[in-house]
PDB file of C-alpha atoms in Angstrom:
ATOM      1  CA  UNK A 157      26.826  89.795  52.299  1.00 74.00           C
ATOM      2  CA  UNK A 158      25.146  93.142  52.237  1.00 88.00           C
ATOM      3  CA  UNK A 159      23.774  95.771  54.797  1.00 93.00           C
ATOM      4  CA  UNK A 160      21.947  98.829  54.619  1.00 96.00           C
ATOM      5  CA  UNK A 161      22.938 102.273  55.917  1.00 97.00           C
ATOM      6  CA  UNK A 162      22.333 105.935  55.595  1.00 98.00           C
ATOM      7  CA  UNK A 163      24.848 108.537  54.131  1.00 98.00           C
ATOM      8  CA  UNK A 164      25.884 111.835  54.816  1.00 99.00           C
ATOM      9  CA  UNK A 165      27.974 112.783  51.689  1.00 98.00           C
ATOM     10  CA  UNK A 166      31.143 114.883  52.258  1.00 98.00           C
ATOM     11  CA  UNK A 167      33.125 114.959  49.252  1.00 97.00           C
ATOM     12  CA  UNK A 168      33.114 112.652  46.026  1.00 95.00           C
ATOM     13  CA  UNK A 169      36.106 112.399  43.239  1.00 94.00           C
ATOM     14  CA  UNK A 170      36.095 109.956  40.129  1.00 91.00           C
ATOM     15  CA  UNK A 171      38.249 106.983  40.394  1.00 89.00           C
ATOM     16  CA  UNK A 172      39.281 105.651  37.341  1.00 86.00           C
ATOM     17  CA  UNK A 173      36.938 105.246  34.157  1.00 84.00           C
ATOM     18  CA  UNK A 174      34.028 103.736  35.747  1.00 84.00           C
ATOM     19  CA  UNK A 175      33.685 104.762  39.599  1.00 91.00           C
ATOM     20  CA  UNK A 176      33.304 107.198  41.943  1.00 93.00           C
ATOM     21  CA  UNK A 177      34.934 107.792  46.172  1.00 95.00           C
ATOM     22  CA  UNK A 178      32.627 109.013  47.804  1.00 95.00           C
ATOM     23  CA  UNK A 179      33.278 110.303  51.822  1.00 96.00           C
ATOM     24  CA  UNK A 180      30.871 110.520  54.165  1.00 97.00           C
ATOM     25  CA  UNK A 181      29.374 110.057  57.573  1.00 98.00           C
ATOM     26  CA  UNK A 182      27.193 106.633  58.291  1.00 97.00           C
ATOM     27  CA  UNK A 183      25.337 106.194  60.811  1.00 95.00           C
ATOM     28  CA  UNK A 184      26.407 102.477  61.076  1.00 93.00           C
ATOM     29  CA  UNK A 185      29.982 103.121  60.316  1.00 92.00           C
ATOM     30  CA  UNK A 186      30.990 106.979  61.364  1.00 95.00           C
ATOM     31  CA  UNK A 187      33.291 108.261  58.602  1.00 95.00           C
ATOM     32  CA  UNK A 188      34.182 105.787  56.036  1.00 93.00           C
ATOM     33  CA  UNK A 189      35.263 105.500  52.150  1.00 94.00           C
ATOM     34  CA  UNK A 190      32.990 104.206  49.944  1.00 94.00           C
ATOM     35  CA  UNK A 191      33.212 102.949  46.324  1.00 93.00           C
ATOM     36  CA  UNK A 192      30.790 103.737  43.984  1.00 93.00           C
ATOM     37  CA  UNK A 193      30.930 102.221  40.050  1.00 88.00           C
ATOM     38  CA  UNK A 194      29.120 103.997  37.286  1.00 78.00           C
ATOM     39  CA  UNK A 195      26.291 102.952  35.607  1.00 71.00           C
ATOM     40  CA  UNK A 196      24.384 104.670  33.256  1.00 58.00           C
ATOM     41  CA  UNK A 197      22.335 106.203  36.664  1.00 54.00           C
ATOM     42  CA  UNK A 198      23.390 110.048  35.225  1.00 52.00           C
ATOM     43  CA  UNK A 199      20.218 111.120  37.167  1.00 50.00           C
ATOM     44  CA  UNK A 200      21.189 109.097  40.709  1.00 76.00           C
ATOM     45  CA  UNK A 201      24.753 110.315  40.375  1.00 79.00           C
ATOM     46  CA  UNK A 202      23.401 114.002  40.496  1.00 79.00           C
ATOM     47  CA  UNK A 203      21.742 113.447  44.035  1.00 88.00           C
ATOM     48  CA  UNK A 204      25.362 112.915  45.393  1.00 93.00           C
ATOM     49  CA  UNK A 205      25.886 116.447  46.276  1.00 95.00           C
ATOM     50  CA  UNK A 206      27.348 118.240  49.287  1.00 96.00           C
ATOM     51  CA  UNK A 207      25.459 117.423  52.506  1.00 98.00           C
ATOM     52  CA  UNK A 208      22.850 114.450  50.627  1.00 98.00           C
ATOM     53  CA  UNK A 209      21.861 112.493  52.491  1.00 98.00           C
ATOM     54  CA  UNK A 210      20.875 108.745  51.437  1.00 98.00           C
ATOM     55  CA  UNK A 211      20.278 105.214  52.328  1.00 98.00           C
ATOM     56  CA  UNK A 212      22.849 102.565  50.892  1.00 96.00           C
ATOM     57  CA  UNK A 213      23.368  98.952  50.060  1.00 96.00           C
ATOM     58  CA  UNK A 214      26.650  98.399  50.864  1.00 94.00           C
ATOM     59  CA  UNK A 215      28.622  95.204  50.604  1.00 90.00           C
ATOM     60  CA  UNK A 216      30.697  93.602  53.160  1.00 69.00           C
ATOM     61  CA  UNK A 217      33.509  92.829  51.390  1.00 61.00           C
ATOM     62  CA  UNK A 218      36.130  95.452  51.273  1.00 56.00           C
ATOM     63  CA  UNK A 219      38.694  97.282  49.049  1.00 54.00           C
ATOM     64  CA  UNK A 220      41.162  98.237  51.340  1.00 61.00           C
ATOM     65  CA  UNK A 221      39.026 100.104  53.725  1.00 71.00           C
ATOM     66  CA  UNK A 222      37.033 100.996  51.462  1.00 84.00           C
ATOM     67  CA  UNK A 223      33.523  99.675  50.800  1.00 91.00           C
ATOM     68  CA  UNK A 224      31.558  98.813  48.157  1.00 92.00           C
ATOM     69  CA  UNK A 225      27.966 100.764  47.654  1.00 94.00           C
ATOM     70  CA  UNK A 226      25.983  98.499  45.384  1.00 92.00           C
ATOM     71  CA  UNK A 227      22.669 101.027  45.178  1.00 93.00           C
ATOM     72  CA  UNK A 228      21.509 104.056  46.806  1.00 94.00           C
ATOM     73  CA  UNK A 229      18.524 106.412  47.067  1.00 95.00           C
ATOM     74  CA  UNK A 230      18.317 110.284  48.584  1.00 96.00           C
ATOM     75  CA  UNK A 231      16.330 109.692  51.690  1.00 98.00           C
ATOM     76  CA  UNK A 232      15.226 113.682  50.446  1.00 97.00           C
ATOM     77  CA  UNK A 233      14.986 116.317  48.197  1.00 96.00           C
ATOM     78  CA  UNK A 234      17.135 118.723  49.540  1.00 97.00           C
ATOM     79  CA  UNK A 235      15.646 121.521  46.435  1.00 96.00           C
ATOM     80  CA  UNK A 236      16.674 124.186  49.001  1.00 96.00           C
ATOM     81  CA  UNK A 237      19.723 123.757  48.797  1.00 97.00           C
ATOM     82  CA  UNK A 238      20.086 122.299  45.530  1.00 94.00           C
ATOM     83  CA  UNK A 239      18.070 125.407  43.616  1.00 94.00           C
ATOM     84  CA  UNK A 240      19.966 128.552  45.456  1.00 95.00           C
ATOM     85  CA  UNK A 241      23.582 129.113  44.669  1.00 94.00           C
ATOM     86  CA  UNK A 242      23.795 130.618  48.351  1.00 94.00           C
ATOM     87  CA  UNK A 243      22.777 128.017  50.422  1.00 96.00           C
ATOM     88  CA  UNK A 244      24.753 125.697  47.743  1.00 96.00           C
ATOM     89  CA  UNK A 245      27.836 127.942  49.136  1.00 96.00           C
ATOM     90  CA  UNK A 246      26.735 127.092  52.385  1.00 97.00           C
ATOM     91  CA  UNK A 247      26.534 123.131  52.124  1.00 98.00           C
ATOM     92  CA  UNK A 248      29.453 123.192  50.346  1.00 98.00           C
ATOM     93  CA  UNK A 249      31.032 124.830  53.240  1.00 98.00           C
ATOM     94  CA  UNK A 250      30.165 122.490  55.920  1.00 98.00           C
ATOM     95  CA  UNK A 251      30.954 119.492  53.670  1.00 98.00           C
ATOM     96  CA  UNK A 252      34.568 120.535  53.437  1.00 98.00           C
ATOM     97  CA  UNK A 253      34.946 121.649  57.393  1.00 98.00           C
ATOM     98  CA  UNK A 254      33.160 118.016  58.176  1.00 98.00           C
ATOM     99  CA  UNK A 255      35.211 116.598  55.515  1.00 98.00           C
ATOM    100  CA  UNK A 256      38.501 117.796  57.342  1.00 97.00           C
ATOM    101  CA  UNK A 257      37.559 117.866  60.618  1.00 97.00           C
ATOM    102  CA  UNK A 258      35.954 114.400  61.218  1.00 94.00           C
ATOM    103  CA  UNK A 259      38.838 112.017  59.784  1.00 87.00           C
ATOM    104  CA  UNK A 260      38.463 109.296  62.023  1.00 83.00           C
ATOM    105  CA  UNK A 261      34.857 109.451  63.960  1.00 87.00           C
ATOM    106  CA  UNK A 262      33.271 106.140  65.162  1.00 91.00           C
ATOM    107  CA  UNK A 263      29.306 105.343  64.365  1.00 94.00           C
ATOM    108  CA  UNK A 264      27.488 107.742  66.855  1.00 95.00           C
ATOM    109  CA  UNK A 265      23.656 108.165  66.519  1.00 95.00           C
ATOM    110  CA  UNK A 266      23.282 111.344  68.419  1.00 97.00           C
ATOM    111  CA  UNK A 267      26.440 112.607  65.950  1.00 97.00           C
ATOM    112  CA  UNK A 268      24.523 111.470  62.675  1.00 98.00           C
ATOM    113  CA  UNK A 269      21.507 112.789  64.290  1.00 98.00           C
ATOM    114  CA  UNK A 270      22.963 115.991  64.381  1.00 98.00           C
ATOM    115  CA  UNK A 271      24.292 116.383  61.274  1.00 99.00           C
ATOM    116  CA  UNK A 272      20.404 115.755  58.973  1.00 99.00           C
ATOM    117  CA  UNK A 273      19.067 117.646  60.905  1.00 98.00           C
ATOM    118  CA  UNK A 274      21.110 120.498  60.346  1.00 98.00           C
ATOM    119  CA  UNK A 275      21.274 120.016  56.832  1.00 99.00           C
ATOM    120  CA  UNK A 276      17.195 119.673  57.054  1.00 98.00           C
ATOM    121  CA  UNK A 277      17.625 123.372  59.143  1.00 97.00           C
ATOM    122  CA  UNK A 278      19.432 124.677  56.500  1.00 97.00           C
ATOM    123  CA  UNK A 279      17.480 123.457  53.539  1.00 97.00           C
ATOM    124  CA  UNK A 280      14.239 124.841  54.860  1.00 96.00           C
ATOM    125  CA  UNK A 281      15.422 128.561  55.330  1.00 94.00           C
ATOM    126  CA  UNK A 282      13.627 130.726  53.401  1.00 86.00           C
ATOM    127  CA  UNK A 283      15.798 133.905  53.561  1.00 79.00           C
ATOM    128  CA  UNK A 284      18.608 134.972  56.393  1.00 85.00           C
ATOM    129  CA  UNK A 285      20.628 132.347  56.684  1.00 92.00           C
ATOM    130  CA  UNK A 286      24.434 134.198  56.069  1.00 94.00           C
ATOM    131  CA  UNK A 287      25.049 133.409  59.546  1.00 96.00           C
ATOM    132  CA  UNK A 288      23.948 130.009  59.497  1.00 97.00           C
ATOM    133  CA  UNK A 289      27.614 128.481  59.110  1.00 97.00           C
ATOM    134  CA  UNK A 290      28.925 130.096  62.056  1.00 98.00           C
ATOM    135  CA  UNK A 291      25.890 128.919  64.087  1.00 98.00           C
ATOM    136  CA  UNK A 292      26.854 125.389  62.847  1.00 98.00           C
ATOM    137  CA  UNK A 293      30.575 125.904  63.547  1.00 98.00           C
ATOM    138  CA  UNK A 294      29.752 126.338  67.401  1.00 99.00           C
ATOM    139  CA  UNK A 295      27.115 123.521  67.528  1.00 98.00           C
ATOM    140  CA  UNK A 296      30.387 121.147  65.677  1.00 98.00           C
ATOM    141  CA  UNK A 297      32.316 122.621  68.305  1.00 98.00           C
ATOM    142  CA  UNK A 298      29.643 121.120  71.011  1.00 98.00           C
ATOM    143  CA  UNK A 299      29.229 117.861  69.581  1.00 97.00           C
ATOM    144  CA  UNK A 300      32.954 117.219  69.181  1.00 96.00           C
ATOM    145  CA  UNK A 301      33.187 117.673  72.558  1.00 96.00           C
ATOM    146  CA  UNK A 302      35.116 121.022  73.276  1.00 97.00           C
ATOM    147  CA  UNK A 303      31.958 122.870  74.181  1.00 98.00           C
ATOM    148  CA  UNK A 304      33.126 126.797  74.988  1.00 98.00           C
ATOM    149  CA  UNK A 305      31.905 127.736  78.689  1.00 98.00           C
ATOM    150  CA  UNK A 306      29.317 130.062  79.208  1.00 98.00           C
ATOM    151  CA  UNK A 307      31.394 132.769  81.148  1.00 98.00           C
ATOM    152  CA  UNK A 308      31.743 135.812  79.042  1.00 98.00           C
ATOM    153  CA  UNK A 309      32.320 139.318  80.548  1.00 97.00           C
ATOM    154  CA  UNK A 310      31.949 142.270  78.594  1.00 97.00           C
ATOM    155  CA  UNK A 311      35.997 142.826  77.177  1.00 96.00           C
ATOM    156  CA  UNK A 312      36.821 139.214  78.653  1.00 98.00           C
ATOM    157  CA  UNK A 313      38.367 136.886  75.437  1.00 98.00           C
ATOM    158  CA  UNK A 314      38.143 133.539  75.044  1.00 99.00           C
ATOM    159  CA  UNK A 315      40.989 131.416  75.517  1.00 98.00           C
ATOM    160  CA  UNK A 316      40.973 128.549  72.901  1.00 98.00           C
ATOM    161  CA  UNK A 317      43.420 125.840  75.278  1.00 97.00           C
ATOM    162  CA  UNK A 318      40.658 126.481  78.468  1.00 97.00           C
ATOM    163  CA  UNK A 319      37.528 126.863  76.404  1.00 98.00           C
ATOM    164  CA  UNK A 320      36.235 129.576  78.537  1.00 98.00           C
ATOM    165  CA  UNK A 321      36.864 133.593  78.897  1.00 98.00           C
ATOM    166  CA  UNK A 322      39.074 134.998  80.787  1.00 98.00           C
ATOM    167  CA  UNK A 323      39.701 138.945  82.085  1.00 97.00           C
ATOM    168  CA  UNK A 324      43.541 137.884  82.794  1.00 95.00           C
ATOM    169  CA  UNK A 325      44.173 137.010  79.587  1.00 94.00           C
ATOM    170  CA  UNK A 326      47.984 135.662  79.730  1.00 93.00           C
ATOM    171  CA  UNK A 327      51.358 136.249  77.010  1.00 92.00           C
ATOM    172  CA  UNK A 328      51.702 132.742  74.807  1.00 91.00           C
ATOM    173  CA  UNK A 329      48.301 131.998  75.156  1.00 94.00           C
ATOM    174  CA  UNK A 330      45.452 131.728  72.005  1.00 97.00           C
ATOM    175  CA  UNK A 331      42.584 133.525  72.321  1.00 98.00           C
ATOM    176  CA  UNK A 332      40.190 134.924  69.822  1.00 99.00           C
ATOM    177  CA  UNK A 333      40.212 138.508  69.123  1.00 98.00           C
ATOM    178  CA  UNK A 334      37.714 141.045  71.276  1.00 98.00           C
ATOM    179  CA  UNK A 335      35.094 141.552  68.684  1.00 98.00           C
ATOM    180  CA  UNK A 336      34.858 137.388  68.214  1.00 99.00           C
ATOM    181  CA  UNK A 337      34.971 136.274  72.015  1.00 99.00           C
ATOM    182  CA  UNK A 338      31.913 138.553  72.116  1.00 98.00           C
ATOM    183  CA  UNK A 339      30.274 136.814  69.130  1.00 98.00           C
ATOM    184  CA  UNK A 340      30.715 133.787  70.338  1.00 99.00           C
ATOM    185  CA  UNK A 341      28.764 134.560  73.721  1.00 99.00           C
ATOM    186  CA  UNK A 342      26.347 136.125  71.969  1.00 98.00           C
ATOM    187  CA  UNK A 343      25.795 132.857  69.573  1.00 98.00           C
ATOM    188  CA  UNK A 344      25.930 130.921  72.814  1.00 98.00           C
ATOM    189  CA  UNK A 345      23.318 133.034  74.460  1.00 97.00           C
ATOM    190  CA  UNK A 346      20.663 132.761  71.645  1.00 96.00           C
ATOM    191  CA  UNK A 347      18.446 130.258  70.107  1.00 93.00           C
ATOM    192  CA  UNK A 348      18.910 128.654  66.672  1.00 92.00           C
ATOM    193  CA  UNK A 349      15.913 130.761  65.386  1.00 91.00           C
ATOM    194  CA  UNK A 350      17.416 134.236  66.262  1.00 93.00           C
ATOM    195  CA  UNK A 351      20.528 133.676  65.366  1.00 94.00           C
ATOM    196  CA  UNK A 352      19.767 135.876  61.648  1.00 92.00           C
ATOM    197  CA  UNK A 353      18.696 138.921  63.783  1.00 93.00           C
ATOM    198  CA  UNK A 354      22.804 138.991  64.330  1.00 96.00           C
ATOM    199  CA  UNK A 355      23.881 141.856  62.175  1.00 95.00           C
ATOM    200  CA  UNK A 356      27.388 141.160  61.055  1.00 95.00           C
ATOM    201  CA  UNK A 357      29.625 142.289  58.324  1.00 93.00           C
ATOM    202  CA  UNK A 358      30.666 140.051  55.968  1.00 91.00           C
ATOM    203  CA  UNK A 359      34.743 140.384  57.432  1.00 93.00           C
ATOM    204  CA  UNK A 360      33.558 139.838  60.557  1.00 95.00           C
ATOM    205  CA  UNK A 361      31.814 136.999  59.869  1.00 95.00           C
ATOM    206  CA  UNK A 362      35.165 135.742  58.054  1.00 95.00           C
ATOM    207  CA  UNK A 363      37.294 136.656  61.033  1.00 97.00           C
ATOM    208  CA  UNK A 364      34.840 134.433  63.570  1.00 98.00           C
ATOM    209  CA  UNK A 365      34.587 131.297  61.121  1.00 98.00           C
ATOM    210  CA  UNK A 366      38.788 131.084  60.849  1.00 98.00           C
ATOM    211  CA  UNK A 367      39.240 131.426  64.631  1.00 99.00           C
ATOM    212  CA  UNK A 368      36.289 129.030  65.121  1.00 99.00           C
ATOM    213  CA  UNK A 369      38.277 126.494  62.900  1.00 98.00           C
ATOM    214  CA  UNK A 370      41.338 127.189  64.813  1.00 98.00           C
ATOM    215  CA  UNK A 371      39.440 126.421  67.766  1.00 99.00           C
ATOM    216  CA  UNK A 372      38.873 123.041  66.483  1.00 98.00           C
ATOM    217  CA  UNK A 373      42.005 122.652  64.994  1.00 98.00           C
ATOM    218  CA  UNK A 374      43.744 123.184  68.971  1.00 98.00           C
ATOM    219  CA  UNK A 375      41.709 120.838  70.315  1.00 97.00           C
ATOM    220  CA  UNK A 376      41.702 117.988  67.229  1.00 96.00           C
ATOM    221  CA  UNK A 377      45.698 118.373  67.005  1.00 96.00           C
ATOM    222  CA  UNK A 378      45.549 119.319  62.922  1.00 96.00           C
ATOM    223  CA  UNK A 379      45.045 122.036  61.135  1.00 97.00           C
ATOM    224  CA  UNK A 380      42.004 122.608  59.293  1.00 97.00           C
ATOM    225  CA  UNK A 381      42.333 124.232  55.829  1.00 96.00           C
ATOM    226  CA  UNK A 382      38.940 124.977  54.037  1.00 96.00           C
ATOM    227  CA  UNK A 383      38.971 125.981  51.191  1.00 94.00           C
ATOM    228  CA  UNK A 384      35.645 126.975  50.038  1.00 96.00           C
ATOM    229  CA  UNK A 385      35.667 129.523  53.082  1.00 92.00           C
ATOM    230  CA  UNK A 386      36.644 132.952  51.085  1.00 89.00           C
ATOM    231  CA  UNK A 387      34.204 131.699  48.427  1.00 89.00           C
ATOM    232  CA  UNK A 388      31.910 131.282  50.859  1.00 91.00           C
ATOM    233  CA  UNK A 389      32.353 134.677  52.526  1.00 82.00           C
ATOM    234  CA  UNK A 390      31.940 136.436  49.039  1.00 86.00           C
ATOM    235  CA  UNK A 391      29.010 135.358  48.402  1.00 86.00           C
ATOM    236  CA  UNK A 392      27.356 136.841  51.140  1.00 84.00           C
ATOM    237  CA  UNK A 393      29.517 139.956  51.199  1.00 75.00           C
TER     238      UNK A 393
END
């Protein structure tokens, strides 16, 4: 028996001669493990990038828990991403942090919602988007549910445990540094669309993304490594 469902792709490795793992996000399923088998579909296999997105045949019977995907098709282009190395970076960026961060997520609809059209967002930028990951790594942050409060006093730091800034900041306690606690109000404060007009250097950019992903790693209880992160950061240094 056979069902239909759409795919966010997070990270795909061969598996033996003939197939494919693929990880993702279904909106039927939340995060699952899918098997894919080769065949002969060079030009299909190439739409399985970082952040595609695509409807799938999947069957009900099982490997493990992993399931079968008997076809697929990208739901769309994506050539945004797909033709510029920098928004490549990007996508390849979020796919890891999702890929690491959302381990075991049930099916949500608002969730999967979320995540195309982000990836949509992001695709359809023409130019100033090197502060588009950090944008998305405080939206995550939202739809994970550990939402940071809206509280911010000029010097005031945020305290990761709380989720909210504090003037009394206490010894033992995580917060983020000075210059990042008033990013993060400042992301908070503005709308997706402005969020470019944010001039940042490309350290400080770095800086906000790792305590961001410490943020999330408090609050998941493991810690997030990405990898892709310094590559990421080079490219728009």
């Amino acid at each position: 028996m056979s069902s239909v469902t759409n795919i966010v792709i997070l990270h795909k490795t061969k598996f033996g001669d003939s197939s494919f793992i693929i990880h993702g996000y279904s909106s039927n399923h939340g995060r699952c493990g899918f098997i894919l088998k080769k065949s002969g579909r060079s030009t299909s296999l190439s739409q399985l990038h970082p952040l595609s997105v695509i409807e799938a045949e999947i069957s009900e019977k099982s490997k493990g828990e992993l399931i079968f995907i008997n076809n697929f098709r990208a739901l769309y282009p994506l050539q945004g991403i797909r033709e510029s190395v920098s928004k490549s970076a990007v996508a390849i960026y979020i796919s890891e942090l999702l890929y690491r961060s959302i381990r075991e997520y049930g099916p949500s609809p608002g969730f999967f919602s979320f995540l195309v059209k982000s990836i949509l967002l992001l695709d359809g930028l023409s130019d100033d988007f090197a502060n588009f990951h950090i944008w998305f790594l405080v939206e995550l942050s939202k739809e994970a549910g550990y939402a940071p409060e809206r509280n911010y006093n000029e010097g005031s730091l945020f305290d990761m445990a709380s989720a909210s800034f504090t003037d009394t900041p206490q010894p033992g306690s995580k917060y983020f540094t000075r210059e990042s606690s008033a990013l993060l109000a400042t992301i908070l404060s503005e709308k997706q669309e402005s969020i470019h007009k944010i001039k940042l250097s490309g350290s400080k950019r770095g800086q906000f993304a790792r305590e961001m992903t410490e943020y999330l790693s408090y609050h998941l209880g493991f810690t997030i490594n990405i990898r892709s992160l310094e590559v990421l950061h080079t490219v728009f240094e």
